[in-house]
Short mmCIF file of C-alpha atoms and ligand atoms in Angstrom, two decimals:
data_model
loop_
_atom_site.label_atom_id
_atom_site.label_comp_id
_atom_site.label_asym_id
_atom_site.label_seq_id
_atom_site.Cartn_x
_atom_site.Cartn_y
_atom_site.Cartn_z
CA MET A 76 0.00 0.00 0.00
CA THR A 77 2.85 2.36 -0.68
CA ASP A 78 2.13 2.70 -4.37
CA PRO A 79 1.15 6.36 -4.64
CA ARG A 80 -1.46 5.60 -7.28
CA GLU A 81 -3.08 3.06 -5.06
CA LEU A 82 -3.03 5.52 -2.17
CA LEU A 83 -4.56 8.20 -4.36
CA ALA A 84 -7.24 5.83 -5.57
CA ARG A 85 -8.12 4.97 -1.99
CA TYR A 86 -8.13 8.58 -0.99
CA LEU A 87 -10.48 9.46 -3.81
CA GLN A 88 -12.78 6.58 -2.98
CA GLN A 89 -12.82 7.77 0.57
CA ARG A 90 -13.76 11.25 -0.49
CA ALA A 91 -16.51 9.94 -2.69
CA ALA A 92 -17.81 8.01 0.31
CA MET A 93 -17.80 11.27 2.23
CA GLY A 94 -20.20 12.69 -0.27
CA GLU A 95 -17.83 14.91 -2.18
CA SER A 96 -18.70 15.67 -5.75
CA PRO A 97 -16.92 13.27 -8.08
CA LEU A 98 -15.99 16.23 -10.28
CA ILE A 99 -13.44 17.57 -7.84
CA LEU A 100 -12.20 14.09 -7.12
CA ASP A 101 -10.68 13.92 -10.55
CA ALA A 102 -7.02 14.58 -9.96
CA THR A 103 -6.32 15.41 -13.60
CA PRO A 104 -6.11 19.14 -14.18
CA VAL A 105 -9.34 20.62 -15.42
CA LYS A 106 -9.45 23.35 -18.03
CA GLU A 107 -10.40 26.51 -16.24
CA ALA A 108 -12.55 29.33 -17.48
CA PRO A 109 -10.57 32.51 -18.06
CA GLY A 110 -10.44 34.88 -15.16
CA PRO A 111 -8.79 34.95 -11.79
CA ALA A 112 -7.80 31.65 -10.30
CA PRO A 113 -10.23 30.48 -7.63
CA ALA A 114 -9.53 31.88 -4.23
CA SER A 115 -6.93 29.58 -2.86
CA PRO A 116 -4.30 31.41 -0.90
CA ASP A 117 -0.94 29.79 -1.20
CA GLU A 118 -0.53 29.62 2.50
CA HIS A 119 -3.20 26.94 2.59
CA GLY A 120 -1.62 24.82 -0.08
CA PRO A 121 -0.73 21.32 0.99
CA ALA A 122 2.99 21.82 1.34
CA GLN A 123 2.74 25.31 2.69
CA PRO A 124 2.93 25.45 6.46
CA SER A 125 0.53 28.05 7.70
CA THR A 126 2.32 28.88 10.89
CA ASP A 127 5.74 28.64 12.34
CA GLN A 128 4.58 25.71 14.38
CA HIS A 129 5.41 23.43 11.48
CA ARG A 130 9.02 23.06 12.16
CA GLY A 131 11.18 20.37 10.76
CA ALA A 132 13.43 19.74 7.85
CA GLN A 133 11.42 21.24 5.05
CA THR A 134 9.76 24.46 5.98
CA SER A 135 8.32 27.32 4.06
CA ARG A 136 11.87 28.41 3.46
CA ASP A 137 12.10 25.75 0.78
CA LYS A 138 9.16 27.22 -1.03
CA PRO A 139 9.76 30.77 -2.23
CA ALA A 140 11.72 29.51 -5.24
CA GLN A 141 8.47 28.14 -6.64
CA ARG A 142 6.56 31.28 -5.93
CA SER A 143 8.97 33.52 -7.75
CA ALA A 144 8.98 31.32 -10.85
CA PRO A 145 8.76 33.32 -14.08
CA LEU A 146 5.20 34.36 -14.79
CA ALA A 147 5.10 32.48 -18.05
CA ARG A 148 5.50 29.24 -16.19
CA VAL A 149 2.79 29.92 -13.68
CA ARG A 150 -0.19 27.83 -14.58
CA PRO A 151 -3.64 28.48 -13.21
CA ARG A 152 -4.30 26.32 -10.19
CA SER A 153 -6.42 23.37 -11.07
CA PRO A 154 -9.34 22.67 -8.77
CA ALA A 155 -7.61 19.46 -7.75
CA SER A 156 -4.75 21.45 -6.25
CA LYS A 157 -7.03 23.39 -3.94
CA PRO A 158 -7.32 22.38 -0.33
CA ASP A 159 -10.60 20.62 -0.88
CA TRP A 160 -11.44 20.43 2.79
CA ARG A 161 -12.29 24.13 2.70
CA ARG A 162 -15.00 23.68 0.11
CA GLY A 163 -18.33 23.85 1.87
CA ALA A 164 -16.72 23.56 5.29
CA PRO A 165 -19.29 24.47 7.96
CA PRO A 166 -18.98 27.74 9.87
CA ILE A 167 -17.50 27.61 13.36
CA PRO A 168 -20.39 26.80 15.71
CA ALA A 169 -21.22 28.32 19.08
CA THR A 170 -19.58 27.49 22.39
CA GLY A 171 -20.75 24.40 24.25
CA ILE A 172 -19.57 22.86 27.48
CA VAL A 173 -16.73 24.61 29.28
CA VAL A 174 -14.47 22.47 31.43
CA PRO A 175 -12.28 24.85 33.44
CA ALA A 176 -8.58 24.27 34.02
CA ALA A 177 -7.79 22.27 37.11
CA GLU A 178 -6.49 24.40 39.91
CA LYS A 179 -2.75 24.24 40.11
CA ASP A 180 -1.66 22.49 43.26
CA LEU A 181 1.79 23.83 44.04
CA PHE A 182 2.25 21.26 46.76
CA SER A 183 1.16 18.30 44.70
CA THR A 184 2.92 15.08 45.60
CA ASP A 185 1.63 13.37 42.50
CA PRO A 186 4.74 12.48 40.45
CA LEU A 187 2.71 12.77 37.26
CA SER A 188 2.36 16.49 37.75
CA SER A 189 6.08 17.04 37.14
CA MET A 190 6.57 14.51 34.33
CA GLN A 191 7.36 15.42 30.75
CA LEU A 192 5.73 13.65 27.82
CA GLU A 193 8.30 10.87 27.52
CA GLU A 194 8.20 10.26 31.24
CA VAL A 195 4.43 10.03 31.11
CA ALA A 196 4.76 7.43 28.36
CA ALA A 197 7.28 5.46 30.40
CA ALA A 198 4.99 5.56 33.42
CA ILE A 199 2.10 4.30 31.32
CA ARG A 200 4.17 1.41 30.00
CA GLN A 201 4.90 0.32 33.56
CA CYS A 202 1.48 1.09 34.96
CA ALA A 203 -0.30 -1.59 36.95
CA LYS A 204 -3.00 0.54 38.52
CA CYS A 205 -5.95 -1.31 37.04
CA VAL A 206 -6.86 -4.78 35.79
CA LEU A 207 -6.28 -3.85 32.15
CA CYS A 208 -2.53 -4.25 32.68
CA ARG A 209 -2.96 -7.99 33.23
CA GLU A 210 -3.88 -8.92 29.70
CA ARG A 211 -2.05 -6.32 27.72
CA ALA A 212 0.85 -7.12 25.41
CA ASN A 213 1.76 -3.43 25.25
CA ALA A 214 0.42 -0.31 26.80
CA VAL A 215 -0.34 2.39 24.22
CA PRO A 216 0.60 5.82 25.59
CA GLY A 217 -0.04 7.68 22.35
CA GLU A 218 2.28 9.23 19.80
CA GLY A 219 2.98 12.46 18.02
CA PRO A 220 4.92 15.69 18.34
CA ALA A 221 5.04 17.34 21.74
CA ASP A 222 3.95 20.60 20.12
CA ALA A 223 1.17 19.15 17.97
CA ARG A 224 -1.60 21.64 17.14
CA LEU A 225 -4.21 18.88 17.11
CA VAL A 226 -4.68 16.07 19.61
CA VAL A 227 -7.02 13.22 18.68
CA VAL A 228 -8.45 11.25 21.58
CA GLY A 229 -10.04 7.83 21.06
CA GLU A 230 -11.38 5.28 23.50
CA GLY A 231 -8.72 2.67 24.02
CA PRO A 232 -6.36 0.36 22.17
CA GLY A 233 -7.70 -2.50 20.08
CA ALA A 234 -5.92 -5.71 19.12
CA THR A 235 -3.47 -4.21 16.63
CA GLU A 236 -2.67 -1.34 18.96
CA ASP A 237 -2.05 -3.78 21.81
CA GLU A 238 0.29 -5.81 19.60
CA THR A 239 2.26 -2.82 18.40
CA GLY A 240 2.05 -0.40 21.28
CA ARG A 241 0.90 2.31 18.85
CA PRO A 242 -2.46 4.10 18.76
CA PHE A 243 -4.91 3.87 15.89
CA VAL A 244 -3.03 1.52 13.62
CA GLY A 245 -5.78 -1.02 12.92
CA ARG A 246 -8.64 -0.58 10.48
CA ALA A 247 -10.18 2.35 12.33
CA GLY A 248 -6.73 3.85 12.57
CA GLN A 249 -6.25 3.65 8.82
CA LEU A 250 -9.47 5.55 8.38
CA LEU A 251 -8.31 8.16 10.88
CA THR A 252 -5.02 8.47 9.00
CA GLU A 253 -6.95 9.12 5.79
CA ILE A 254 -9.21 11.68 7.41
CA LEU A 255 -6.20 13.54 8.80
CA ALA A 256 -4.53 13.51 5.39
CA ALA A 257 -7.70 14.91 3.86
CA ILE A 258 -7.62 17.93 6.15
CA GLU A 259 -3.94 18.39 5.40
CA LEU A 260 -2.79 17.41 8.83
CA PRO A 261 -0.69 14.32 8.19
CA ARG A 262 -0.88 12.01 11.17
CA GLU A 263 2.81 12.55 11.90
CA ARG A 264 1.93 16.10 12.88
CA VAL A 265 -0.91 15.10 15.17
CA PHE A 266 -0.73 13.71 18.68
CA ILE A 267 -2.94 10.62 18.74
CA CYS A 268 -3.94 8.90 21.96
CA ASN A 269 -6.76 7.32 23.93
CA VAL A 270 -8.66 7.67 27.18
CA VAL A 271 -7.42 4.30 28.44
CA LYS A 272 -3.94 3.22 27.56
CA CYS A 273 -4.37 -0.55 27.73
CA ARG A 274 -6.66 -2.73 25.66
CA PRO A 275 -9.87 -3.82 27.34
CA PRO A 276 -10.29 -7.59 26.82
CA ASP A 277 -12.41 -8.47 23.77
CA ASN A 278 -12.56 -4.76 22.96
CA ARG A 279 -15.24 -4.19 25.57
CA LYS A 280 -15.86 -0.63 26.60
CA PRO A 281 -13.54 0.50 29.36
CA GLN A 282 -15.27 0.55 32.74
CA GLN A 283 -15.68 3.74 34.69
CA ASP A 284 -13.14 2.78 37.34
CA GLU A 285 -10.61 1.95 34.62
CA ILE A 286 -11.22 5.31 33.00
CA ASP A 287 -10.96 7.13 36.32
CA THR A 288 -7.67 5.40 37.08
CA CYS A 289 -6.16 6.05 33.67
CA VAL A 290 -7.43 9.50 32.76
CA PRO A 291 -4.82 11.46 34.74
CA TYR A 292 -2.28 10.34 32.13
CA LEU A 293 -4.42 11.87 29.40
CA TYR A 294 -4.92 15.07 31.35
CA ARG A 295 -1.20 15.41 31.87
CA GLN A 296 -0.54 14.79 28.18
CA LEU A 297 -3.05 17.47 27.22
CA ASP A 298 -1.68 19.94 29.75
CA LEU A 299 1.85 19.41 28.39
CA ILE A 300 0.95 19.59 24.73
CA ARG A 301 -1.63 22.35 25.02
CA PRO A 302 -2.79 21.91 21.42
CA LYS A 303 -4.89 24.42 19.55
CA VAL A 304 -7.69 21.86 19.22
CA ILE A 305 -8.72 18.55 20.74
CA LEU A 306 -10.76 16.15 18.63
CA ALA A 307 -12.70 13.73 20.81
CA MET A 308 -13.69 10.71 18.75
CA GLY A 309 -16.60 8.67 20.07
CA ASN A 310 -18.66 8.59 23.24
CA THR A 311 -15.98 7.55 25.65
CA ALA A 312 -13.61 10.38 24.75
CA ALA A 313 -16.40 12.96 24.62
CA GLU A 314 -18.06 11.91 27.89
CA THR A 315 -14.77 11.65 29.72
CA LEU A 316 -13.25 14.94 28.64
CA LEU A 317 -16.46 16.93 28.94
CA ASN A 318 -17.62 15.13 32.06
CA THR A 319 -21.09 14.64 30.65
CA ARG A 320 -23.54 11.93 29.68
CA GLN A 321 -25.02 13.90 26.82
CA SER A 322 -25.29 11.91 23.63
CA LEU A 323 -22.62 12.20 21.02
CA GLY A 324 -25.19 13.51 18.57
CA SER A 325 -26.06 16.39 20.88
CA LEU A 326 -22.41 17.18 21.59
CA ARG A 327 -21.56 17.59 17.93
CA GLY A 328 -21.78 20.98 16.28
CA ARG A 329 -20.49 23.00 19.22
CA VAL A 330 -17.06 24.21 20.19
CA HIS A 331 -16.51 22.96 23.72
CA GLN A 332 -13.61 24.09 25.85
CA PHE A 333 -11.40 21.68 27.74
CA ARG A 334 -9.16 23.61 30.12
CA GLY A 335 -9.01 26.49 27.70
CA VAL A 336 -8.53 24.36 24.58
CA PRO A 337 -11.29 24.19 21.96
CA LEU A 338 -12.68 20.67 21.78
CA ILE A 339 -14.69 19.18 18.92
CA VAL A 340 -16.69 15.98 19.28
CA THR A 341 -17.23 13.56 16.44
CA TYR A 342 -17.96 9.93 15.69
CA HIS A 343 -15.36 7.28 16.31
CA PRO A 344 -13.75 5.98 13.11
CA ALA A 345 -14.68 2.43 14.11
CA ALA A 346 -18.31 3.57 14.17
CA LEU A 347 -17.86 5.02 10.68
CA LEU A 348 -16.74 1.64 9.42
CA ARG A 349 -19.99 0.16 10.68
CA ASN A 350 -22.20 3.07 9.75
CA PRO A 351 -21.21 4.98 6.61
CA HIS A 352 -24.05 7.46 7.21
CA TRP A 353 -21.89 9.09 9.81
CA LYS A 354 -19.09 9.85 7.39
CA LYS A 355 -20.56 13.09 6.12
CA PRO A 356 -21.21 14.54 9.59
CA THR A 357 -17.73 13.44 10.62
CA TRP A 358 -16.25 15.16 7.63
CA ASP A 359 -18.07 18.35 8.71
CA ASP A 360 -16.81 18.01 12.29
CA VAL A 361 -13.20 17.48 11.32
CA ARG A 362 -13.33 20.46 9.02
CA ILE A 363 -14.54 22.60 11.90
CA ALA A 364 -11.64 21.29 13.96
CA ARG A 365 -9.28 21.98 11.08
CA GLN A 366 -10.38 25.59 10.83
CA LEU A 367 -9.79 26.03 14.55
CA VAL A 368 -6.28 24.67 14.13
CA ASP A 369 -5.58 27.62 11.84
CA ALA A 370 -7.50 30.14 13.90
N1 URA B 234 -13.24 13.59 3.48
C1 URA B 234 -12.40 13.28 2.50
O1 URA B 234 -12.43 13.89 1.45
N2 URA B 234 -11.53 12.28 2.72
C2 URA B 234 -11.47 11.62 3.89
O2 URA B 234 -10.66 10.72 4.04
C3 URA B 234 -12.33 11.99 4.91
C4 URA B 234 -13.19 12.97 4.67
N1 URA B 235 -9.86 2.63 18.67
C1 URA B 235 -9.51 3.52 19.60
O1 URA B 235 -10.32 4.11 20.27
N2 URA B 235 -8.22 3.76 19.79
C2 URA B 235 -7.26 3.14 19.09
O2 URA B 235 -6.10 3.42 19.32
C3 URA B 235 -7.65 2.22 18.11
C4 URA B 235 -8.95 1.98 17.92
#
């Protein structure tokens, strides 16, 4: 699955499944009517980091050469080169639930409160605070850059995650990877983790006491990363982070705040695999999250 054509084909299929018009799915350049190119600021182009938070080997500094190419060689942008996720993206909705920051306890004796991200991961790998540690092959602390602008929170590891120690690498994970690519946030730039860090046997839902025991790790991760947006995927992540029992459907379409960080709720990718009707609403939700990442 590394053949770029195969990847593109899958990506386009995915988009079609999301209800995008097949016209814009055609990657071949389309002849454009004369006139100004469609509004598509360069800074939103796929390879064009929009803020200085995209550090790393290739940055915008590699780009200006292209921009200053002789006019004669500048071709009109084809629709396929536009950041499609912006087309028809919903407006930013109103504020929802506000979860205030925890009060800082200067005298805390909890070792977690002074750990950095790698230390949190190490603590998770050694954790034996609940029964889930008994049957795990690997704990799954989460992965991604410490300064990620987006954090995705799922429920808990499944079989593939347990085997590999990595989050969202099974079927649902592949779908998540595709969704992130479609909003031009490659998964390598996103911190991806779960509410519980060890796989519940037979993929049952984590129990409340397991969640309560494990969630301080997630809170610490979020406090350290302080992303621009949190994307809570599925009931468990939404209920846990927002401390609510409201249905996922009613939590969608609002910008919640978790300790000062905007939080968007959407369906879990595993649910999308079972129920394709939720793909379109999910696509709307992630595009709201994406806009907030840039905000
Ligand atoms: N929308 C797309 O176009 N692609 C995806 O993978 C997800 C949503
Ligand atoms: N489902 C989740 O909630 N998390 C994973 O890491 C994988 C599947």
